[in-house]
PDB file of N, CA and C and ligand atoms in Angstrom:
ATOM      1  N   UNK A   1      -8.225  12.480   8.116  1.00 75.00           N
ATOM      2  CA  UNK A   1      -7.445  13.142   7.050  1.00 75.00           C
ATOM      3  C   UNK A   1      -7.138  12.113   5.951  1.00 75.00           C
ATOM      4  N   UNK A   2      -7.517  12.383   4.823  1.00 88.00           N
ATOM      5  CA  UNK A   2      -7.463  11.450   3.383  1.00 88.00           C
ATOM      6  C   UNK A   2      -5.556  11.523   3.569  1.00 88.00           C
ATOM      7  N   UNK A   3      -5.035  12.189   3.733  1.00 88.00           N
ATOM      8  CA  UNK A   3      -2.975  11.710   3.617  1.00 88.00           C
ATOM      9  C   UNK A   3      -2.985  10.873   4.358  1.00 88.00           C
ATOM     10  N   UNK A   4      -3.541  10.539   6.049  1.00 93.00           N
ATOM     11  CA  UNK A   4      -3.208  10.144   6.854  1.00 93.00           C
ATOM     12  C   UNK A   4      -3.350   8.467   6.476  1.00 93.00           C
ATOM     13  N   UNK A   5      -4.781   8.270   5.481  1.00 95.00           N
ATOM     14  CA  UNK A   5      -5.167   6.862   5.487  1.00 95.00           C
ATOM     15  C   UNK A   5      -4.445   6.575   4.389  1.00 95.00           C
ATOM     16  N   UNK A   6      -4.113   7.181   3.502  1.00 94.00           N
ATOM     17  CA  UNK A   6      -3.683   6.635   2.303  1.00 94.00           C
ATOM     18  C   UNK A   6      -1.953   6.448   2.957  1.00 94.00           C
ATOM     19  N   UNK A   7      -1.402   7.377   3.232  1.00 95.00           N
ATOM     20  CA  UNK A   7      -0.037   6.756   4.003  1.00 95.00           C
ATOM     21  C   UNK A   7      -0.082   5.342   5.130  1.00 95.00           C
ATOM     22  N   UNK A   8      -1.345   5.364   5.561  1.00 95.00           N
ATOM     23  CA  UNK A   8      -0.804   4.541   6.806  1.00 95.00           C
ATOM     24  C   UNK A   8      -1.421   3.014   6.012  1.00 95.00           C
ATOM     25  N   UNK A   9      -2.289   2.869   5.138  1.00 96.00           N
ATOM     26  CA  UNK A   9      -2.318   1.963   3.769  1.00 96.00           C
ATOM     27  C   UNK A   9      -1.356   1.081   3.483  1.00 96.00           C
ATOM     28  N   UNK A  10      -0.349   2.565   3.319  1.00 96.00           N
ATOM     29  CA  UNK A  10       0.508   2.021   2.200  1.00 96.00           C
ATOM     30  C   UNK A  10       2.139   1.374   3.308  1.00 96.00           C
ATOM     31  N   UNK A  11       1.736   1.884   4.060  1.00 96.00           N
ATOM     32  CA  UNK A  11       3.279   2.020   5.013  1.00 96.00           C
ATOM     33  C   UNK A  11       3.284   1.155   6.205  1.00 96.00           C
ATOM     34  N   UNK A  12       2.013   0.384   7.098  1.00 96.00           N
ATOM     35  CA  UNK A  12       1.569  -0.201   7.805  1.00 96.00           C
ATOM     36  C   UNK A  12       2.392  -1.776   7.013  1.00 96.00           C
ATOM     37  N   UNK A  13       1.365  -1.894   6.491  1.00 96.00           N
ATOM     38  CA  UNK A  13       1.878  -4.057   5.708  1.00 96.00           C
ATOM     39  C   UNK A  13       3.836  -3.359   5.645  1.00 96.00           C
ATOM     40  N   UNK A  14       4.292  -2.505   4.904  1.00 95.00           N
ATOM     41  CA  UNK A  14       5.690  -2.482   5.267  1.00 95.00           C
ATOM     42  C   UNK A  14       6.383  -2.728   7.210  1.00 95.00           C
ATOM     43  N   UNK A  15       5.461  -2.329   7.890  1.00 95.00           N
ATOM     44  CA  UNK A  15       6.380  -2.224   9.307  1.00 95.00           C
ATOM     45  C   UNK A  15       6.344  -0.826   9.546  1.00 95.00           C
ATOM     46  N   UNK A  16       5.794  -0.053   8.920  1.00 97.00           N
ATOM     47  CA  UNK A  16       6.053   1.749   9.388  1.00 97.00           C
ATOM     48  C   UNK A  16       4.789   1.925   9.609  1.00 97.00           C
ATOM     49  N   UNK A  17       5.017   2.194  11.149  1.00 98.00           N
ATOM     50  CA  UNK A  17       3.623   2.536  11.978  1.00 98.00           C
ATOM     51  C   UNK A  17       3.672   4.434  11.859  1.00 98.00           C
ATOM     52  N   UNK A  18       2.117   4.609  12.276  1.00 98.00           N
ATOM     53  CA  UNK A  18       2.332   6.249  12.423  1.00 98.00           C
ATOM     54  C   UNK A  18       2.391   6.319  14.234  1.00 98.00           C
ATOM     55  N   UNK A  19       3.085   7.555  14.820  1.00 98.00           N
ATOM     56  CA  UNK A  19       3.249   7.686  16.087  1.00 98.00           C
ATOM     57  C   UNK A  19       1.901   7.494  16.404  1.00 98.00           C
ATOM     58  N   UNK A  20       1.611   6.910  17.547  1.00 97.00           N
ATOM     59  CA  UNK A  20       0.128   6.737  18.190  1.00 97.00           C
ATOM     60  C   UNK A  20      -0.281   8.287  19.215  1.00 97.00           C
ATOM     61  N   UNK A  21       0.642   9.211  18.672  1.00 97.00           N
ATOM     62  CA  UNK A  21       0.198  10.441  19.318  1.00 97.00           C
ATOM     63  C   UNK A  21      -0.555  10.930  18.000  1.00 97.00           C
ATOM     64  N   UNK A  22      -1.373  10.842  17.691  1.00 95.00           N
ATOM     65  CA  UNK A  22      -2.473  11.247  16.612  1.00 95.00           C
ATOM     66  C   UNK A  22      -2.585  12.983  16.597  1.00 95.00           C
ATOM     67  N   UNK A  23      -2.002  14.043  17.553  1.00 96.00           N
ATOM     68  CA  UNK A  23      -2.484  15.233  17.498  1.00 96.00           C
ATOM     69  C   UNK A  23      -0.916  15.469  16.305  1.00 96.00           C
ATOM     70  N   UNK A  24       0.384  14.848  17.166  1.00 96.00           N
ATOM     71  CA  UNK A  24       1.726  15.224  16.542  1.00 96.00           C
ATOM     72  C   UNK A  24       1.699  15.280  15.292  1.00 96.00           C
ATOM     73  N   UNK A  25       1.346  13.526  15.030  1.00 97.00           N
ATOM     74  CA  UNK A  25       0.746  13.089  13.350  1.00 97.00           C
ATOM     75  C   UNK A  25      -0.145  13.972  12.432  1.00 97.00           C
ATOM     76  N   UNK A  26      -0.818  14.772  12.954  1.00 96.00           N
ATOM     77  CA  UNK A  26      -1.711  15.799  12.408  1.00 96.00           C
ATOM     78  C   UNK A  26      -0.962  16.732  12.198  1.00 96.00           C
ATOM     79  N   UNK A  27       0.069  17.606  12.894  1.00 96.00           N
ATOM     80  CA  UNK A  27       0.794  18.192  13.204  1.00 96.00           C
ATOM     81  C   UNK A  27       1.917  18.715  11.699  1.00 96.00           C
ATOM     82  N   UNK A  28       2.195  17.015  11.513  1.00 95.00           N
ATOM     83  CA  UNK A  28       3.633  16.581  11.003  1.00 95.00           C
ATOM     84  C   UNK A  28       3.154  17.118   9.705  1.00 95.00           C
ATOM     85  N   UNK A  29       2.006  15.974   9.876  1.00 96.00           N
ATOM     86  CA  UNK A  29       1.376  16.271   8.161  1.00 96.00           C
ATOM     87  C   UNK A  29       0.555  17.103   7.210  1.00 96.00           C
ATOM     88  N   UNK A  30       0.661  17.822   8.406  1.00 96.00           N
ATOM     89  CA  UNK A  30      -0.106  19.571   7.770  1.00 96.00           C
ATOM     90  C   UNK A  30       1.373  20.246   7.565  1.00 96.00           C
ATOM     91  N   UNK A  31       2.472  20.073   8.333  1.00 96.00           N
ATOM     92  CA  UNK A  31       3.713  20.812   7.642  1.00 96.00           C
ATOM     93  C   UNK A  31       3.860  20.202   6.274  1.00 96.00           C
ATOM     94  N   UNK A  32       3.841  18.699   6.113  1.00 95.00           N
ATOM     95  CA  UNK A  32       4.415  17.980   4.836  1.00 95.00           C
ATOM     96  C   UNK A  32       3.549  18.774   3.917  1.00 95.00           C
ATOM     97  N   UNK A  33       2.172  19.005   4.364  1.00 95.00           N
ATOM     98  CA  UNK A  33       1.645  19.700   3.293  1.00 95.00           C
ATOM     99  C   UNK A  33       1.890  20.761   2.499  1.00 95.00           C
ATOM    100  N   UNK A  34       2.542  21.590   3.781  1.00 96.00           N
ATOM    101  CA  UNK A  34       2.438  22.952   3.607  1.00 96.00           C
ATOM    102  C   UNK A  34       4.150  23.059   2.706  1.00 96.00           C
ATOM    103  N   UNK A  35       5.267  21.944   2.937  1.00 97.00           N
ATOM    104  CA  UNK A  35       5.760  22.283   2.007  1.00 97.00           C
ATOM    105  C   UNK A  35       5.793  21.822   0.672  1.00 97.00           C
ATOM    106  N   UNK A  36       4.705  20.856   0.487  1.00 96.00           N
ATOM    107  CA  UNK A  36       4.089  20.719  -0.873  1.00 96.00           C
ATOM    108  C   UNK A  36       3.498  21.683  -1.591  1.00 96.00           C
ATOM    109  N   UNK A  37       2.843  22.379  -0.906  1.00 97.00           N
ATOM    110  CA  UNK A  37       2.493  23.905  -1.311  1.00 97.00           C
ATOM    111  C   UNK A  37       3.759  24.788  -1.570  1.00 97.00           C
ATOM    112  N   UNK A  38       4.326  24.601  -0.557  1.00 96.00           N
ATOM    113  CA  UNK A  38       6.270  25.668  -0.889  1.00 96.00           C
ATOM    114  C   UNK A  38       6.973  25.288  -2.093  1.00 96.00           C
ATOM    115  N   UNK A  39       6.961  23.956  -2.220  1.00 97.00           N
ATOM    116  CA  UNK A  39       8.229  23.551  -3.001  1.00 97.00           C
ATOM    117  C   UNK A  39       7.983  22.508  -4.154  1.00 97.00           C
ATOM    118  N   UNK A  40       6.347  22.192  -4.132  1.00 97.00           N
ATOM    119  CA  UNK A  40       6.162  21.391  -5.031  1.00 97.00           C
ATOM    120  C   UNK A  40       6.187  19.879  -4.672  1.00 97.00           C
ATOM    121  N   UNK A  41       6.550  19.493  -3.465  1.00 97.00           N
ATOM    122  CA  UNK A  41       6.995  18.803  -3.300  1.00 97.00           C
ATOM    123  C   UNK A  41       6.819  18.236  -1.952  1.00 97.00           C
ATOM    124  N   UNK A  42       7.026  17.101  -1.115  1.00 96.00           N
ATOM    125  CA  UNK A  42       6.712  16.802   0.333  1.00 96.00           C
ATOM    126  C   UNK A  42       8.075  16.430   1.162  1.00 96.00           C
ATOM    127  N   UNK A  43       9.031  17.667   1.036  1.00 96.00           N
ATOM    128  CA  UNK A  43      10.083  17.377   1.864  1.00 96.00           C
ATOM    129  C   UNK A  43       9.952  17.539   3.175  1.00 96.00           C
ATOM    130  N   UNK A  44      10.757  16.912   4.109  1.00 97.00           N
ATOM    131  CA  UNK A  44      10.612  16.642   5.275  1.00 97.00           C
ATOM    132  C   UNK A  44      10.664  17.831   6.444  1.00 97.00           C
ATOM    133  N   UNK A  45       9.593  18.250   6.902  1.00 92.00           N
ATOM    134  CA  UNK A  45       9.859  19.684   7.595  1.00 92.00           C
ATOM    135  C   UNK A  45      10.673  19.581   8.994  1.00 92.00           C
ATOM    136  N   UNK A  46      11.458  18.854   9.623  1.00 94.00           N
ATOM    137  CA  UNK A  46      12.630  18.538  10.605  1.00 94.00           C
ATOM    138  C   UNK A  46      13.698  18.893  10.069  1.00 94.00           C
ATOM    139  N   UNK A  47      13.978  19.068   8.610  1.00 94.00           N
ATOM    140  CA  UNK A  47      15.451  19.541   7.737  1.00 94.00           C
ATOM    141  C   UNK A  47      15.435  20.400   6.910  1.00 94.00           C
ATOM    142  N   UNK A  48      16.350  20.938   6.637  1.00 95.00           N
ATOM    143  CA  UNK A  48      16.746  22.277   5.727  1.00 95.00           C
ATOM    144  C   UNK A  48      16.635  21.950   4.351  1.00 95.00           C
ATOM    145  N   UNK A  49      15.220  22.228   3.688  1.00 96.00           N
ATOM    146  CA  UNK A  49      14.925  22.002   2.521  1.00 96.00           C
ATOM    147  C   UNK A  49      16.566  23.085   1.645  1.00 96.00           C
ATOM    148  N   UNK A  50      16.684  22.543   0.244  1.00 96.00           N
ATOM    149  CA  UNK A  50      17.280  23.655  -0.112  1.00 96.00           C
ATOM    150  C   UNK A  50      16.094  24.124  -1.518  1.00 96.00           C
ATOM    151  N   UNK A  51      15.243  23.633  -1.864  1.00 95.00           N
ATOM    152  CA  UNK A  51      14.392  24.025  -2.566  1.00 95.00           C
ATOM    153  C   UNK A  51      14.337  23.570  -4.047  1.00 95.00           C
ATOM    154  N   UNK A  52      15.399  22.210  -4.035  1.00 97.00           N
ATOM    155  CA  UNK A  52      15.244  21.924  -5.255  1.00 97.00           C
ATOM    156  C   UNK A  52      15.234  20.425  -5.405  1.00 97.00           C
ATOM    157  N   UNK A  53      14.021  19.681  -5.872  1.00 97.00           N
ATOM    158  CA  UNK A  53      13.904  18.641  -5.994  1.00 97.00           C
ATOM    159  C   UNK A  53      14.982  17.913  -6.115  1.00 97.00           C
ATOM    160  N   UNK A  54      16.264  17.677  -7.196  1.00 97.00           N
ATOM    161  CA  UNK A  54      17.284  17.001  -6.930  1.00 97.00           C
ATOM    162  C   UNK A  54      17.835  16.940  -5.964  1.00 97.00           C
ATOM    163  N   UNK A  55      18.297  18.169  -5.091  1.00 97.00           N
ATOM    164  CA  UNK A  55      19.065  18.218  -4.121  1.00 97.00           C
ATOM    165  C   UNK A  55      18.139  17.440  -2.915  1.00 97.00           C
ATOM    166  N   UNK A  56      17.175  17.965  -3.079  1.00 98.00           N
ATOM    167  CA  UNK A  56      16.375  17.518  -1.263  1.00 98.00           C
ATOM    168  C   UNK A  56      15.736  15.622  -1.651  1.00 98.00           C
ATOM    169  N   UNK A  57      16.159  15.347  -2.767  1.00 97.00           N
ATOM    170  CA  UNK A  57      15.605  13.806  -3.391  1.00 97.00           C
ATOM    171  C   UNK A  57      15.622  13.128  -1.784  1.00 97.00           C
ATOM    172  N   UNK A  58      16.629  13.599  -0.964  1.00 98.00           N
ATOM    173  CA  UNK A  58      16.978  12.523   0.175  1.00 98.00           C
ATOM    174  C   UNK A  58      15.956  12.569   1.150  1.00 98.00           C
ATOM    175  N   UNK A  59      15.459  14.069   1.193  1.00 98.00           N
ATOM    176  CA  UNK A  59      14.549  14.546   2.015  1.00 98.00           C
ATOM    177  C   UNK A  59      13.151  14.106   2.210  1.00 98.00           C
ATOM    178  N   UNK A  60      12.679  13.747   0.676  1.00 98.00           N
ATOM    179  CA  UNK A  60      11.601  13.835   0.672  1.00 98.00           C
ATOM    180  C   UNK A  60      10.745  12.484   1.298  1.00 98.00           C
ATOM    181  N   UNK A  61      10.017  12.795   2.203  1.00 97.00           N
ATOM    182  CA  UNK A  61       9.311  11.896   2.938  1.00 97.00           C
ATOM    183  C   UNK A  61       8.244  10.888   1.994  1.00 97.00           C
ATOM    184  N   UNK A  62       8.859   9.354   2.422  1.00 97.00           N
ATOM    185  CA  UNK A  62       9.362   8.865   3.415  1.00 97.00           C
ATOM    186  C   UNK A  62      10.989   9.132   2.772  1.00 97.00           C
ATOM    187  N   UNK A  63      11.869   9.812   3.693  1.00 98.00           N
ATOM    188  CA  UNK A  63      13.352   9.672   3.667  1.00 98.00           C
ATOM    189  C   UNK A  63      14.178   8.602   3.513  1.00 98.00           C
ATOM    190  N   UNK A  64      14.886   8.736   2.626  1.00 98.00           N
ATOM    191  CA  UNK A  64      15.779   7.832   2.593  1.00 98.00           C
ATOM    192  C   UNK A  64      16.432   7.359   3.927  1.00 98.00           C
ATOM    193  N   UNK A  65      16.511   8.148   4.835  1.00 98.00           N
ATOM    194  CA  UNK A  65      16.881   7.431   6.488  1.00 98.00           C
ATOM    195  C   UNK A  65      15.871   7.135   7.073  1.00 98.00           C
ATOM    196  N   UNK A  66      14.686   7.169   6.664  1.00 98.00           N
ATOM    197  CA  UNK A  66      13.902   6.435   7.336  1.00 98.00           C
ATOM    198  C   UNK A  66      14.316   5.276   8.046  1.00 98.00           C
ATOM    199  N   UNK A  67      14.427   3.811   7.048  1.00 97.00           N
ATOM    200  CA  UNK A  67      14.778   2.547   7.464  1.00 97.00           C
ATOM    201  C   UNK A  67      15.379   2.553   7.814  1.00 97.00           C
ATOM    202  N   UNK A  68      17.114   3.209   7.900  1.00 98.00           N
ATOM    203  CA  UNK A  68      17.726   2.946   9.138  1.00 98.00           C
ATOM    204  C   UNK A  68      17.676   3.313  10.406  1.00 98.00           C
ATOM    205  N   UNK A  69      16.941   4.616  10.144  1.00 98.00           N
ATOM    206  CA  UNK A  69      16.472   5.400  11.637  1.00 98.00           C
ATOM    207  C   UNK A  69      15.792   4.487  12.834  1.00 98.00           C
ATOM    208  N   UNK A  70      14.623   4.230  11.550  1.00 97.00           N
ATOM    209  CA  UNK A  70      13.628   2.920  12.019  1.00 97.00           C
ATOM    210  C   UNK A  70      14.282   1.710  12.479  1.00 97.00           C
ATOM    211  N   UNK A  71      15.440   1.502  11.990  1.00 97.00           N
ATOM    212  CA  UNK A  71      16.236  -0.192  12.972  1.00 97.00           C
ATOM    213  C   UNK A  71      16.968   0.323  13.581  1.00 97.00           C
ATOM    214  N   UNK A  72      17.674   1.389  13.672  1.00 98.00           N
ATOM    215  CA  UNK A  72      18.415   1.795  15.272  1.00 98.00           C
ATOM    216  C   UNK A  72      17.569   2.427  16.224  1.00 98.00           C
ATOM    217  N   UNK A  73      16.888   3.390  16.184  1.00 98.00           N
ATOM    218  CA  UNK A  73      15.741   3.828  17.004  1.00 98.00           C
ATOM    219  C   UNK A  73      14.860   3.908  17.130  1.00 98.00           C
ATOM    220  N   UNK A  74      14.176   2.859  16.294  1.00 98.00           N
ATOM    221  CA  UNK A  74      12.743   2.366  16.536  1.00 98.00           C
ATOM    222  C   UNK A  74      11.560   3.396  16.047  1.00 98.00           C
ATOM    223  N   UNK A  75      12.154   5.024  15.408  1.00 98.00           N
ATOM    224  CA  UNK A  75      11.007   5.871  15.158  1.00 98.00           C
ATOM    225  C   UNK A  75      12.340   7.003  13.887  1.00 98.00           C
ATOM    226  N   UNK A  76      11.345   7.554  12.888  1.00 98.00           N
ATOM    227  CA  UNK A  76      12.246   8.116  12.131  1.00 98.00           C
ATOM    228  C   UNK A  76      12.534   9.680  12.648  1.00 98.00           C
ATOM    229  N   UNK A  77      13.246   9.872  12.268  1.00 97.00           N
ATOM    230  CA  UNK A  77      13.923  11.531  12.298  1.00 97.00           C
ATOM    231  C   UNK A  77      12.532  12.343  13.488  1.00 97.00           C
ATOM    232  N   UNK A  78      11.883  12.507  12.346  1.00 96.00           N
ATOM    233  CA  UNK A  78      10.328  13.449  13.193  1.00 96.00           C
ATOM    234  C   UNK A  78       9.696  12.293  14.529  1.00 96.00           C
ATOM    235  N   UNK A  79       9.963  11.600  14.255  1.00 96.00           N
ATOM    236  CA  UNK A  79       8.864  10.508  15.201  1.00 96.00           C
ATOM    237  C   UNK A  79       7.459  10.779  14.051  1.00 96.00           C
ATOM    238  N   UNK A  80       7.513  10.835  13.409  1.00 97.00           N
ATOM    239  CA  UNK A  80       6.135  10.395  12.777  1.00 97.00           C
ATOM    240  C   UNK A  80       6.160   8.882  12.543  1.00 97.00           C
ATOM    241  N   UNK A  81       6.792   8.148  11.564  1.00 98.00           N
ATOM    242  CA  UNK A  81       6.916   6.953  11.678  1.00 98.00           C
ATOM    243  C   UNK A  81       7.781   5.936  12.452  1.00 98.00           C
ATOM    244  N   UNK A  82       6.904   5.046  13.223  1.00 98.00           N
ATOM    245  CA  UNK A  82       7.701   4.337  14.487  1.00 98.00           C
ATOM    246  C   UNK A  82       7.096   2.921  13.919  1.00 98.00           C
ATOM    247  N   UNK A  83       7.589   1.972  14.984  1.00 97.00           N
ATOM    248  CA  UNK A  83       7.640   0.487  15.103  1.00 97.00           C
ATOM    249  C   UNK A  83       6.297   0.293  15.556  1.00 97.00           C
ATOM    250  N   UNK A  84       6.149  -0.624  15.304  1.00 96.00           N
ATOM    251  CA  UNK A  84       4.843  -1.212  16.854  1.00 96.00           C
ATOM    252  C   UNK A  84       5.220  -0.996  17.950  1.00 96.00           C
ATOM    253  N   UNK A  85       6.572  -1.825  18.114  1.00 97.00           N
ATOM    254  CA  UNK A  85       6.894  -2.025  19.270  1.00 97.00           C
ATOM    255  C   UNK A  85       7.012  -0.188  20.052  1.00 97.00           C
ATOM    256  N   UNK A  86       7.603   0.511  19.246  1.00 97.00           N
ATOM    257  CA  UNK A  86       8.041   1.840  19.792  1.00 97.00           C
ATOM    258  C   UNK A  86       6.576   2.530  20.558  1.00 97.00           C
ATOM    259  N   UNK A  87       5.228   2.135  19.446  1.00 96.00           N
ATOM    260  CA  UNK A  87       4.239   3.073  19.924  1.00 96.00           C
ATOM    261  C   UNK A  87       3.712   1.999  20.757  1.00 96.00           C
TER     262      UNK A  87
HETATM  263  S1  LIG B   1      10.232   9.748   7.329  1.00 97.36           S
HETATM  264 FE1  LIG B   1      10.309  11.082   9.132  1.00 97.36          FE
HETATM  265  S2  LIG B   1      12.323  11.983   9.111  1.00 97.36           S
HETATM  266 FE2  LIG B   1      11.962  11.137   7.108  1.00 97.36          FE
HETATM  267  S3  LIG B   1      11.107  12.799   5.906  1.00 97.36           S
HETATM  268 FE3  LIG B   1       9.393  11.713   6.748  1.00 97.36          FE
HETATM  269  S4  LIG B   1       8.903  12.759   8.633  1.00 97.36           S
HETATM  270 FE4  LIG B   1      10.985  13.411   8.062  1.00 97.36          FE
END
């Protein structure tokens, strides 16, 4: 999947691994798609979009809780992006 390489590109040299369950990851990122298709946009399908770019700014993947998600539990919100160590 062309999202999959261009995210894991860009997000890998940072420390944000993708889950090494490769079907989930497929999974995740056919929703992200699908609400790019909904909303214009790639908010995070684990949370209650409200449908408007300002409001969901927090949402939109990679989330602003990502990084902390990622240093207390080692994987974000969805488990799409994890540690090394995690996968
Ligand atoms: S980083 Fe994880 S929790 Fe955050 S928007 Fe993306 S998939 Fe959802």
């Amino acid at each position: 999947m062309k999202l999959y390489e261009m995210l894991r590109k860009a997000q890998e040299p940072k420390g944000y691994h993708f889950n090494r369950d490769r079907e989930l990851v497929w999974d995740l990122l056919a929703a992200l798609l699908l609400n790019r298709e909904r909303y214009g946009y790639r908010c995070c399908h684990c949370r209650l979009a409200a449908g408007d770019r300002d409001r969901d700014r927090d949402i939109i993947c990679p989330c602003a809780y990502r990084e902390a998600d990622i240093r207390q539990y080692g994987s974000c919100y969805c488990n799409i992006y994890v540690t090394h160590a995690w996968n």
